[in-house]
mmCIF file of C-alpha atoms in Angstrom:
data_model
loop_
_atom_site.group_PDB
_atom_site.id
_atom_site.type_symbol
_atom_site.label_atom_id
_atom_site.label_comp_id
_atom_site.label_asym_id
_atom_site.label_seq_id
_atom_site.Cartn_x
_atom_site.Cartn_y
_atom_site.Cartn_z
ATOM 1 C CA UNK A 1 -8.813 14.736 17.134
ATOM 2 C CA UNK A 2 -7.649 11.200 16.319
ATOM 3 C CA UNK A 3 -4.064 10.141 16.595
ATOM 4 C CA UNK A 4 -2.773 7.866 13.719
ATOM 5 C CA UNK A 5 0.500 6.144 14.589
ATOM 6 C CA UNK A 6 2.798 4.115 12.571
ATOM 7 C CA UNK A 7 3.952 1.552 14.712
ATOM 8 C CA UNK A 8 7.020 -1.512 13.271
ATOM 9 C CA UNK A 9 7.723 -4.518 15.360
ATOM 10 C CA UNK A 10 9.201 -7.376 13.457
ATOM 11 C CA UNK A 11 8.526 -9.780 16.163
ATOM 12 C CA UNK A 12 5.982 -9.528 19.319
ATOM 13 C CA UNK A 13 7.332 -7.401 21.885
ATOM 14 C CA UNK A 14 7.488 -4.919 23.745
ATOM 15 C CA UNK A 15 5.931 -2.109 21.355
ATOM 16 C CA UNK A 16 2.926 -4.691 21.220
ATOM 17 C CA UNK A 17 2.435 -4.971 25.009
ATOM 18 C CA UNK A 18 2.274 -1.262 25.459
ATOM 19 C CA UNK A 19 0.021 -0.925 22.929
ATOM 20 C CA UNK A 20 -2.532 -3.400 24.292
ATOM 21 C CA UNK A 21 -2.147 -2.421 27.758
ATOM 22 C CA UNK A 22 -3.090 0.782 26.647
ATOM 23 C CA UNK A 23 -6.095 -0.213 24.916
ATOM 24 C CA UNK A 24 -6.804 -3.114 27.338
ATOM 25 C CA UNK A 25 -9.835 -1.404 29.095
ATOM 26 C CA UNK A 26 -11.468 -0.455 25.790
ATOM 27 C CA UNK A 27 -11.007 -4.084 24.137
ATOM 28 C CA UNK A 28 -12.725 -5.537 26.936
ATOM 29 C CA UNK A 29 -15.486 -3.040 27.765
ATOM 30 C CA UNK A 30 -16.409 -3.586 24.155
ATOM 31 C CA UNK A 31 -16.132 -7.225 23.950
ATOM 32 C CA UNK A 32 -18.167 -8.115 27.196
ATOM 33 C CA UNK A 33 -20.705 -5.144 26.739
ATOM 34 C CA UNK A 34 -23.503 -8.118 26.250
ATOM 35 C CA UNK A 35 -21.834 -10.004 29.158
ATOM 36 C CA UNK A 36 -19.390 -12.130 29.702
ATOM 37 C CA UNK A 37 -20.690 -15.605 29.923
ATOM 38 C CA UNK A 38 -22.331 -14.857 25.972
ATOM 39 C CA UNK A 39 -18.778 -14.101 24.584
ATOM 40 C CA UNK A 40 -17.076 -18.285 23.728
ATOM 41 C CA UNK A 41 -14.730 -19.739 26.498
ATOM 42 C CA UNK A 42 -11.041 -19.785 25.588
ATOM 43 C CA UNK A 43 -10.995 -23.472 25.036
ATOM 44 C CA UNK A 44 -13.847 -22.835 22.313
ATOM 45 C CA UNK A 45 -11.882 -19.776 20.787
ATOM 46 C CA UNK A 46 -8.453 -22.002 21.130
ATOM 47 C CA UNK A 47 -10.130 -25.219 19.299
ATOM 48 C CA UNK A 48 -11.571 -22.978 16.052
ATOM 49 C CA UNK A 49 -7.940 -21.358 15.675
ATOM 50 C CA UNK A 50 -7.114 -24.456 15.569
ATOM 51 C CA UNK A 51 -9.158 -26.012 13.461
ATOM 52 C CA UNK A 52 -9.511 -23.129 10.832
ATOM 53 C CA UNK A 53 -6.440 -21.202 11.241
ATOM 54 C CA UNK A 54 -3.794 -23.196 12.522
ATOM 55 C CA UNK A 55 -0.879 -21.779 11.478
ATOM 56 C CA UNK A 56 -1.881 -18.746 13.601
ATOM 57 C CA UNK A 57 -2.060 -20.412 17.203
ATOM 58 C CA UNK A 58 1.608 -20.006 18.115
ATOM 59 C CA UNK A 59 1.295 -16.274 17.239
ATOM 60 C CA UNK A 60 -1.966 -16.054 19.060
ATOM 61 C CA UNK A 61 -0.522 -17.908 22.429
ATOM 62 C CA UNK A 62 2.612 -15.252 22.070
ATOM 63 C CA UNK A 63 0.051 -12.396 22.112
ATOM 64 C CA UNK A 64 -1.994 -13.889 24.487
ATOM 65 C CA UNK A 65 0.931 -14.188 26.766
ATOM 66 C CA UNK A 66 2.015 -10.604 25.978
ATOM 67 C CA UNK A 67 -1.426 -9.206 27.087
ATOM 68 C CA UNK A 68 -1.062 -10.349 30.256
ATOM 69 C CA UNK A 69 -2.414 -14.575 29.827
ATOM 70 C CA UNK A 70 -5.733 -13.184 31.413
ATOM 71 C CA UNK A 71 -8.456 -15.172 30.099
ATOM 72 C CA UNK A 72 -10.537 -12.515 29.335
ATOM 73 C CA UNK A 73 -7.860 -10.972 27.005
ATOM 74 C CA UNK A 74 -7.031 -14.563 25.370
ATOM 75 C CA UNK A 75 -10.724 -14.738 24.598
ATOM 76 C CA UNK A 76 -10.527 -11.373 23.123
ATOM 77 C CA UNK A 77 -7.533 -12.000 20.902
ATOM 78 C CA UNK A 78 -9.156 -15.323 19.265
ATOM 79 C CA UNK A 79 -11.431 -12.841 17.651
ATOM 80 C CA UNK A 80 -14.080 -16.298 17.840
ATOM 81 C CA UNK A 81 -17.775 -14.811 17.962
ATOM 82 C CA UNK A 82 -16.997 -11.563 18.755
ATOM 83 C CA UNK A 83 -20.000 -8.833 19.466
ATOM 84 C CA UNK A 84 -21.557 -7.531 16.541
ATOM 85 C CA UNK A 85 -19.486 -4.630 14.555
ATOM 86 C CA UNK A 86 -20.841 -2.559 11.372
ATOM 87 C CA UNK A 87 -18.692 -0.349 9.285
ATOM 88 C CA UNK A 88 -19.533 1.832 6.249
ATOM 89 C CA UNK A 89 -16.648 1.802 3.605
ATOM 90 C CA UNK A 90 -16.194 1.926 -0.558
ATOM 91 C CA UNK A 91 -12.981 -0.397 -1.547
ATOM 92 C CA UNK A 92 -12.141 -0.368 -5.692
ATOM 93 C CA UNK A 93 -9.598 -2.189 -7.765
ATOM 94 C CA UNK A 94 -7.787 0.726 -10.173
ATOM 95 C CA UNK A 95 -8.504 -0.354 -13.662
ATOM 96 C CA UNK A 96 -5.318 0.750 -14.681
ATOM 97 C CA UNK A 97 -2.099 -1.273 -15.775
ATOM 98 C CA UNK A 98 -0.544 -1.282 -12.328
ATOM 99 C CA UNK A 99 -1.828 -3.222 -8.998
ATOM 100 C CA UNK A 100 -3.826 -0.828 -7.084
ATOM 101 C CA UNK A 101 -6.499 -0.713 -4.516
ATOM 102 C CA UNK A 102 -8.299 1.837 -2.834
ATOM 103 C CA UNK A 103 -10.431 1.786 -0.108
ATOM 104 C CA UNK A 104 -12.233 4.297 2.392
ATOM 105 C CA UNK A 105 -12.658 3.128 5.723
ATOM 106 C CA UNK A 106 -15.729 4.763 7.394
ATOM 107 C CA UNK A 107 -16.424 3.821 11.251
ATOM 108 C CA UNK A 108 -16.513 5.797 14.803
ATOM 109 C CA UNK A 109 -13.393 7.482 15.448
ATOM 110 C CA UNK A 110 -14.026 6.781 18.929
ATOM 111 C CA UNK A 111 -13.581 2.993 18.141
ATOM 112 C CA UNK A 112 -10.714 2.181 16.371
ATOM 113 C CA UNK A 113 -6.885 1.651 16.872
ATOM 114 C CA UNK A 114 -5.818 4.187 14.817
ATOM 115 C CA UNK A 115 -2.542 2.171 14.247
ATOM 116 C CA UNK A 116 -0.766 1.348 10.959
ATOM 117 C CA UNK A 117 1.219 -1.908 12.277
ATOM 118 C CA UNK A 118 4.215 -3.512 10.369
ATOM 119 C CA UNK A 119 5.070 -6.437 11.099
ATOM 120 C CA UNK A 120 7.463 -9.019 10.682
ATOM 121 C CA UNK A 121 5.532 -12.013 12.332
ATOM 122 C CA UNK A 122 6.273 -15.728 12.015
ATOM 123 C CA UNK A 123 8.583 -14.234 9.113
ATOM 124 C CA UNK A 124 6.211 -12.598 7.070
ATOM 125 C CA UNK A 125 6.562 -8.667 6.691
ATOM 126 C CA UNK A 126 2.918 -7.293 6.460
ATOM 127 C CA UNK A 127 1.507 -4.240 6.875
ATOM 128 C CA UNK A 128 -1.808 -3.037 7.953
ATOM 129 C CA UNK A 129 -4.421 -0.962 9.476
ATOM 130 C CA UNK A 130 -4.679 -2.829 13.271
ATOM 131 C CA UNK A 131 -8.480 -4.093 14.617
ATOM 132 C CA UNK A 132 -7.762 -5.259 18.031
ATOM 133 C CA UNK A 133 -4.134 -5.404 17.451
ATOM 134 C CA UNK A 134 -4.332 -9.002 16.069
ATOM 135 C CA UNK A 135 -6.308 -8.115 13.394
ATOM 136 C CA UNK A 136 -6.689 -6.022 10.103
ATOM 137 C CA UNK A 137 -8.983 -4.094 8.653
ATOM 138 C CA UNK A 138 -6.909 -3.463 5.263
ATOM 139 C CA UNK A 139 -3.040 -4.218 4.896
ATOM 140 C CA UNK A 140 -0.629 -5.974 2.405
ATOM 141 C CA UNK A 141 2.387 -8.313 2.552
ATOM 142 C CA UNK A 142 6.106 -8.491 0.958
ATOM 143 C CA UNK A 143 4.300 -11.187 -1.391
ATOM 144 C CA UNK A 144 2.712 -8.389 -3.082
ATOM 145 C CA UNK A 145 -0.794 -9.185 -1.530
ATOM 146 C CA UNK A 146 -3.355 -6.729 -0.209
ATOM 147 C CA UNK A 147 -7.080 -7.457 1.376
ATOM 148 C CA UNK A 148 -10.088 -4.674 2.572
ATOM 149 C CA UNK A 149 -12.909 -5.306 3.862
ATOM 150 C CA UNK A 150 -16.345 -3.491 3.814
ATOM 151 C CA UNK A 151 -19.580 -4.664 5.937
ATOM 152 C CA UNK A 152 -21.709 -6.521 4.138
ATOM 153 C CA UNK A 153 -25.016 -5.026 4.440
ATOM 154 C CA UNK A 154 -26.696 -8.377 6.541
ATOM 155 C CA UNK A 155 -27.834 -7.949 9.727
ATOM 156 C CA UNK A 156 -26.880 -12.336 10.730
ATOM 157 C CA UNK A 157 -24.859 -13.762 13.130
ATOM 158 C CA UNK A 158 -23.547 -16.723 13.417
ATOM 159 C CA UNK A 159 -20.240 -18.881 14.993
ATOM 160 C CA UNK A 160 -17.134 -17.762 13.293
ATOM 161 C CA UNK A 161 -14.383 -15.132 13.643
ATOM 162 C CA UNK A 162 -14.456 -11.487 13.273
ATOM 163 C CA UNK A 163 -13.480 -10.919 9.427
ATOM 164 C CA UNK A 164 -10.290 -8.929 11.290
ATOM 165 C CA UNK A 165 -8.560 -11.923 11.971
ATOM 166 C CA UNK A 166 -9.326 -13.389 8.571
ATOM 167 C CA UNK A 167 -7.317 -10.480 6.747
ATOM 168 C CA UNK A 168 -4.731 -10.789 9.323
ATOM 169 C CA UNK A 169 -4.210 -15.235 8.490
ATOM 170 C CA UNK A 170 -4.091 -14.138 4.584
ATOM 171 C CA UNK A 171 -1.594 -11.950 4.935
ATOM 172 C CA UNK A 172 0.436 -14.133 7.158
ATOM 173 C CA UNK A 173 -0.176 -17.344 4.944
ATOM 174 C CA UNK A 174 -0.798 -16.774 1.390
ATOM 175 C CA UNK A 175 1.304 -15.575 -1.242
ATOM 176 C CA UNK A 176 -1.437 -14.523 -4.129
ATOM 177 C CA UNK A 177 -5.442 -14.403 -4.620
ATOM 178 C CA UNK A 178 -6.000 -18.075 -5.343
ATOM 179 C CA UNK A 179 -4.330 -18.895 -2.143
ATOM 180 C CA UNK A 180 -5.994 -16.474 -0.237
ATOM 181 C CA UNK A 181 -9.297 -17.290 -2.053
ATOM 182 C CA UNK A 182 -9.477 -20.897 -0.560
ATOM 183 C CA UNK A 183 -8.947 -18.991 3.073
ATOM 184 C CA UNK A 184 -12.041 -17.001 2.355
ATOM 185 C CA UNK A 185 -14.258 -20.187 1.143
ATOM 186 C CA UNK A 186 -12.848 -22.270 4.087
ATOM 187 C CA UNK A 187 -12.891 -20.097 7.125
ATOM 188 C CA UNK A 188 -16.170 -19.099 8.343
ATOM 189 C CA UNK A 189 -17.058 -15.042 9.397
ATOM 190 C CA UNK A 190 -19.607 -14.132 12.023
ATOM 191 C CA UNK A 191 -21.095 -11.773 10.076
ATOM 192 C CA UNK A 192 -21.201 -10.666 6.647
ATOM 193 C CA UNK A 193 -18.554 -8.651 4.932
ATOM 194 C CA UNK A 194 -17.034 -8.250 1.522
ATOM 195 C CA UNK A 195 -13.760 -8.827 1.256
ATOM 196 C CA UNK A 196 -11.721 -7.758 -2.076
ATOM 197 C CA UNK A 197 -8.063 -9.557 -2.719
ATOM 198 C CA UNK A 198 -5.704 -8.159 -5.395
ATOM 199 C CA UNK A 199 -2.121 -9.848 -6.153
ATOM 200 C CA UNK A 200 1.130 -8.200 -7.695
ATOM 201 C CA UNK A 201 -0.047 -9.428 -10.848
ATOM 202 C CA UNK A 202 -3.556 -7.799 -10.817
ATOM 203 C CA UNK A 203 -5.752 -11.058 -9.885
ATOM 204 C CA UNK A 204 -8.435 -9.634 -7.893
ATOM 205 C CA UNK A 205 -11.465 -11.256 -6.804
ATOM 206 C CA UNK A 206 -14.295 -10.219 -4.400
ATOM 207 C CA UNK A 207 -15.234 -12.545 -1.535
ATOM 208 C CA UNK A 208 -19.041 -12.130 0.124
ATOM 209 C CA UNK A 209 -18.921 -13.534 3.336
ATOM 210 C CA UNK A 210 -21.815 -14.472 5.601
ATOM 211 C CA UNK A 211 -22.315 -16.871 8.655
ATOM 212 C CA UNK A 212 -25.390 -18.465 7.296
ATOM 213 C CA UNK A 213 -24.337 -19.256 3.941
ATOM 214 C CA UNK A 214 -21.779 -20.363 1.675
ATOM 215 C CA UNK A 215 -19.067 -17.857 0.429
ATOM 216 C CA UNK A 216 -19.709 -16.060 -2.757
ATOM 217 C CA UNK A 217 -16.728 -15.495 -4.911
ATOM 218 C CA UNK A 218 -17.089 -12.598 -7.462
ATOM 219 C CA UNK A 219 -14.722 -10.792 -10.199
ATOM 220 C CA UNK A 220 -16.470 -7.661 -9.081
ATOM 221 C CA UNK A 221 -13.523 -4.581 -8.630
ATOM 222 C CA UNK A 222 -16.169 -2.623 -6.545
ATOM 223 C CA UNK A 223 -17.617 -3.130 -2.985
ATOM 224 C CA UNK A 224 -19.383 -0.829 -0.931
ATOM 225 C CA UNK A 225 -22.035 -2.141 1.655
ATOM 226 C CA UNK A 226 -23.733 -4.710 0.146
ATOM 227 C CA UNK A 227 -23.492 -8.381 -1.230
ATOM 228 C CA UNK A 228 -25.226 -9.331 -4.940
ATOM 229 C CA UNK A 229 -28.165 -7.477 -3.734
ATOM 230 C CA UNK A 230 -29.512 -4.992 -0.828
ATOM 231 C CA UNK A 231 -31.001 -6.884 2.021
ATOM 232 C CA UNK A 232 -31.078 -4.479 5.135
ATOM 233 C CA UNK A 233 -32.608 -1.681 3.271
ATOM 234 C CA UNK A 234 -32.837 0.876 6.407
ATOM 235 C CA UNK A 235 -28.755 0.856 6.926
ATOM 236 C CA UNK A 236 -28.938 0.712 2.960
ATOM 237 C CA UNK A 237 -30.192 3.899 2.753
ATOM 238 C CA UNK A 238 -28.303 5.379 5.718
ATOM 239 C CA UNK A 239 -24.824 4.648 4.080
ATOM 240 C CA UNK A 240 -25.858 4.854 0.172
ATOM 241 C CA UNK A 241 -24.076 1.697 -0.405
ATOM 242 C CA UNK A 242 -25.858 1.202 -3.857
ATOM 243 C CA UNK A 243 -25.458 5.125 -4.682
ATOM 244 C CA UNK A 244 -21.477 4.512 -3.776
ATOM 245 C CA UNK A 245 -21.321 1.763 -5.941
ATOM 246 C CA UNK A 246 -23.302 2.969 -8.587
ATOM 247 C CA UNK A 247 -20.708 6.152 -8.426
ATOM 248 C CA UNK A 248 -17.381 4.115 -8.462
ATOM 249 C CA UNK A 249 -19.076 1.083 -11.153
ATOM 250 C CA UNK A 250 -19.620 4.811 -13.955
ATOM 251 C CA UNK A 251 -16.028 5.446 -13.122
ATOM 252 C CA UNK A 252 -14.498 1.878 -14.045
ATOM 253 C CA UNK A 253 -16.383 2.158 -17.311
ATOM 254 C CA UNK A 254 -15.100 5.297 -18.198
ATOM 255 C CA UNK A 255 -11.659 5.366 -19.831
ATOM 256 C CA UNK A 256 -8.612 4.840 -17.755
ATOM 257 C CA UNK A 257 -8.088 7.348 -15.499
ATOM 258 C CA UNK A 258 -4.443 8.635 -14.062
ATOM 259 C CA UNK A 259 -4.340 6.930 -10.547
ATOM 260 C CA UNK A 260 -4.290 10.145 -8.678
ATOM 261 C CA UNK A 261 -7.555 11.199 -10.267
ATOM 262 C CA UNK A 262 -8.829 8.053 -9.345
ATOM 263 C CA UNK A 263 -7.839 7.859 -5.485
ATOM 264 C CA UNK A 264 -8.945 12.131 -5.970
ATOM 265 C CA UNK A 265 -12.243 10.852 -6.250
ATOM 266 C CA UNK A 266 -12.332 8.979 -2.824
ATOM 267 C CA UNK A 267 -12.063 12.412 -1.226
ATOM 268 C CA UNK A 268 -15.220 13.607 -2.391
ATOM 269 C CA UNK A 269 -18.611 12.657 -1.883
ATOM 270 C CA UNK A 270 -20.474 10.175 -2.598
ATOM 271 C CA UNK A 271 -17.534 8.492 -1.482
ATOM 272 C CA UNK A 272 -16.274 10.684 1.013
ATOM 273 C CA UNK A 273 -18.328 10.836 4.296
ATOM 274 C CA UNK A 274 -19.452 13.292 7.635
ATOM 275 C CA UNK A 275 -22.061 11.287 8.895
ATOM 276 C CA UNK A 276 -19.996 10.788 12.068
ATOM 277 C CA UNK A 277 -23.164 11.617 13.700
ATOM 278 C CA UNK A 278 -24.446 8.410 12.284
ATOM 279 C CA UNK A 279 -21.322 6.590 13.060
ATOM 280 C CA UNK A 280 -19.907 6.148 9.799
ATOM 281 C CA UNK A 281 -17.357 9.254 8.929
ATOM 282 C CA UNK A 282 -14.766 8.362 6.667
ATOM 283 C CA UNK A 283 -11.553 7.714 9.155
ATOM 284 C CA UNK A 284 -9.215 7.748 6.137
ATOM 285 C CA UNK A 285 -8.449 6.766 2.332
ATOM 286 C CA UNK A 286 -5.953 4.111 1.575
ATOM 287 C CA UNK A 287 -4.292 3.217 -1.450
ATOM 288 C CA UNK A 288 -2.297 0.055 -1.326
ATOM 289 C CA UNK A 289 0.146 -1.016 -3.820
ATOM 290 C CA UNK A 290 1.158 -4.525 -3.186
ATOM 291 C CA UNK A 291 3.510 -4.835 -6.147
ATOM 292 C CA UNK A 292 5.717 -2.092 -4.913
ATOM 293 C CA UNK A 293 4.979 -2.989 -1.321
ATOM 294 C CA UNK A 294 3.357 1.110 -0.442
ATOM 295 C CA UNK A 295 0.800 2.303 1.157
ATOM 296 C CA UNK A 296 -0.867 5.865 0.937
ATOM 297 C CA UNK A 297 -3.428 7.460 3.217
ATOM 298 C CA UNK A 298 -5.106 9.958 2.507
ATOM 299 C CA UNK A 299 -7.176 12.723 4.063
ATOM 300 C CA UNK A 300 -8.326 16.227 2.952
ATOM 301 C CA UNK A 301 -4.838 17.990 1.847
ATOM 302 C CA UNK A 302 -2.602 15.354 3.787
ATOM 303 C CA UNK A 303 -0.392 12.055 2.363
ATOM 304 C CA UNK A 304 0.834 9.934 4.933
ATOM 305 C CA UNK A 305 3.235 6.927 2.488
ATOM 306 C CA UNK A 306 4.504 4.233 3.790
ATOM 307 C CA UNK A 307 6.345 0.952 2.301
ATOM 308 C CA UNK A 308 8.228 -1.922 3.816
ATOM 309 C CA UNK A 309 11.602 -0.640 2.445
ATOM 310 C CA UNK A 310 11.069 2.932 3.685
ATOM 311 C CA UNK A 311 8.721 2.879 7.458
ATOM 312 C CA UNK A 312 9.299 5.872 9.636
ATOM 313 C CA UNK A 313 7.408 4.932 13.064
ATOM 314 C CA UNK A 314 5.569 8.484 13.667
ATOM 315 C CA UNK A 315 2.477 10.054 14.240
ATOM 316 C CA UNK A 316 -0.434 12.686 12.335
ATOM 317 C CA UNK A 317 -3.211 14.045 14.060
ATOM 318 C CA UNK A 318 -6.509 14.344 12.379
ATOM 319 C CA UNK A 319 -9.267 16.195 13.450
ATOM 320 C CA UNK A 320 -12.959 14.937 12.190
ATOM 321 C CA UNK A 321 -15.962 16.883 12.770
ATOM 322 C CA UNK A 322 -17.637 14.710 15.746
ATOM 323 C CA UNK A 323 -20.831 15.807 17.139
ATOM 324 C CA UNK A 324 -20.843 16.278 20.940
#
C-alpha cells in the first residue's frame, strides 16, 4: 500500500525538514548506488544552478541548509547529473474549450515521494507531485501554468539536471508557455524526456529533451514514451509507448469529448497499467487545470481534488498489486 499525502508549506520549514529527514536514507542510497565519487561535487552542482537556473540558488541553499548542510544531501538537492531514472507515463492536452491536461504517471511505487506539495516559495504558489522534494514530476502554478513529463524513450546520458528540477524552475519562474519554452531550449536535461506545457489560455507545446542534442519543440498534445520516432525499441515494446499514443492520437481526432470521458479513458488500458512487475504500474492519473488553479487524481473509483484556494493537508492510501 502506498501512502499519498498532501503536504502545504508556503515557505521552507519545518514540514520540509521532516519530510526529508524521513526520506534522507532513501535519497542517498539511490543517488550514490554507482558510488559516490561518480555523482558531481557540490561546487560543480552549485556553479550549473547557477549558471542555468539562477533564480533557484537561494531556494536551493535554504533546502540545503534544511537537510542538514551535509554535502552529500546538497549534492543531492542540485539534482546536477543525477543516476539514471526511467518512467513509463501517457500525458494529453484535452481538446476541449477549457485548459486541461492529463497525465498518468507510471513508475515503482517503491520509489517515489508519494507527496502532493504546495508551495508558496520565493512567492510563487505552485503545486505539484514532489521528486526528491525539490523537484516535480507534474504540478501547476497561480499563473495558470502546468508541466508533465514522460521519459523519453533514449537510453543517453549526458551533463545536465534531472528533468525534476526543470519542472520545478518553470513553475517558480515563468508565467505562460513561451516563457517556459525558452527554459526548456536553454537548460540542458541528463537524459531524455518529453515535457508538455499548457497555459490558462490553452498554448501548449511539447518539449523533447535530450543531453546529446538540441531541444525539439513540437505542437504535439500527446506524449507517451518516445520522441519524433522510437529509438530504444526493447523498452518500446515493454511500455507500448507507440500503441499508447496511437490510442490517445484516435481519441483527439474524434469529436470533442466531455472531459470526464476523456480523463475516464486514462483508467483503462492501453493507458492504464499493472506491469508493476516490470516497474512501470500506473501510480496515479492527474488532471490539472491551470486556469482554475485544480488538480484531480485519480485512481480506480477514488478522486482526490485539490486547488490553491481550497488545500486540505491529508492523506489516501492506495493499494497496487506489487509482486513479491
Amino acid at each position: 500500500m502506498l501512502t499519498f499525502r498532501a503536504v502545504s508549506e508556503d515557505h521552507p520549514g519545518p514540514k520540509w525538514a521532516g519530510l526529508f529527514s524521513a526520506y534522507r536514507d532513501s535519497y542517498l542510497a539511490w543517488w550514490e548506488r554507482e558510488g559516490v565519487g561518480v555523482r558531481p561535487t557540490y561546487m560543480e552542482g552549485l556553479n550549473a544552478l547557477r549558471r542555468h537556473m539562477p533564480e533557484l540558488v537561494p531556494l536551493y541553499e535554504q533546502l540545503v541548509e534544511l537537510a542538514g548542510g551535509g554535502d552529500r544531501e546538497a549534492r543531492f538537492l542540485s539534482f546536477y547529473c543525477p543516476p539514471r531514472y526511467l518512467s513509463g507515463c501517457s500525458q494529453a492536452i484535452w481538446p476541449g474549450d477549457r485548459p486541461l491536461i492529463v497525465r498518468n504517471y507510471d513508475y515503482n511505487p517503491a520509489a517515489v515521494d508519494a507527496v502532493l506539495l504546495k508551495t508558496g516559495w520565493q512567492g510563487r504558489r505552485v503545486i505539484g507531485m514532489s521528486d526528491g522534494l525539490f523537484g516535480l514530476v507534474d504540478g501547476m502554478n497561480e499563473d495558470g501554468l502546468a508541466v508533465s513529463l514522460t521519459f523519453g524513450g533514449r537510453q543517453e546520458v549526458g551533463p545536465g539536471f534531472g528533468v525534476p528540477l526543470i519542472l520545478r524552475y518553470i513553475l517558480q519562474t515563468c508565467r505562460t508557455t513561451a516563457e517556459a519554452q525558452e527554459v526548456l531550449v536553454r537548460v540542458p536535461s541528463h537524459m531524455s524526456y518529453n515535457v508538455t506545457v499548457l497555459d490558462r489560455d490553452r498554448r501548449f507545446v511539447t518539449a523533447y529533451l535530450a543531453p546529446d542534442r538540441r531541444t525539439v519543440i513540437s505542437h504535439a498534445a500527446v506524449a507517451t514514451n518516445h520522441q519524433e520516432r522510437v529509438e530504444w525499441n526493447i523498452h518500446a515494446r515493454v511500455t507500448a509507448t507507440v500503441e499508447r499514443e496511437r490510442y490517445l492520437l484516435q481519441r483527439l481526432t474524434l469529436h470533442t469529448e466531455p472531459e470526464h470521458k476523456f480523463i475516464r479513458a486514462f483508467l483503462r488500458p492501453p493507458l492504464y497499467s499493472l506491469a508493476f512487475d516490470r516497474g512501470f504500474g500506473t501510480l496515479y492519473t492527474a488532471a490539472y487545470r491551470p486556469a482554475e488553479g485544480q488538480v484531480d487524481l485519480f485512481w480506480p473509483g477514488r478522486q482526490w481534488t485539490k486547488s490553491f484556494d481550497a488545500f486540505e493537508e491529508d492523506q489516501t492510501h492506495i493499494t497496487y498489486p506489487v509482486p513479491d
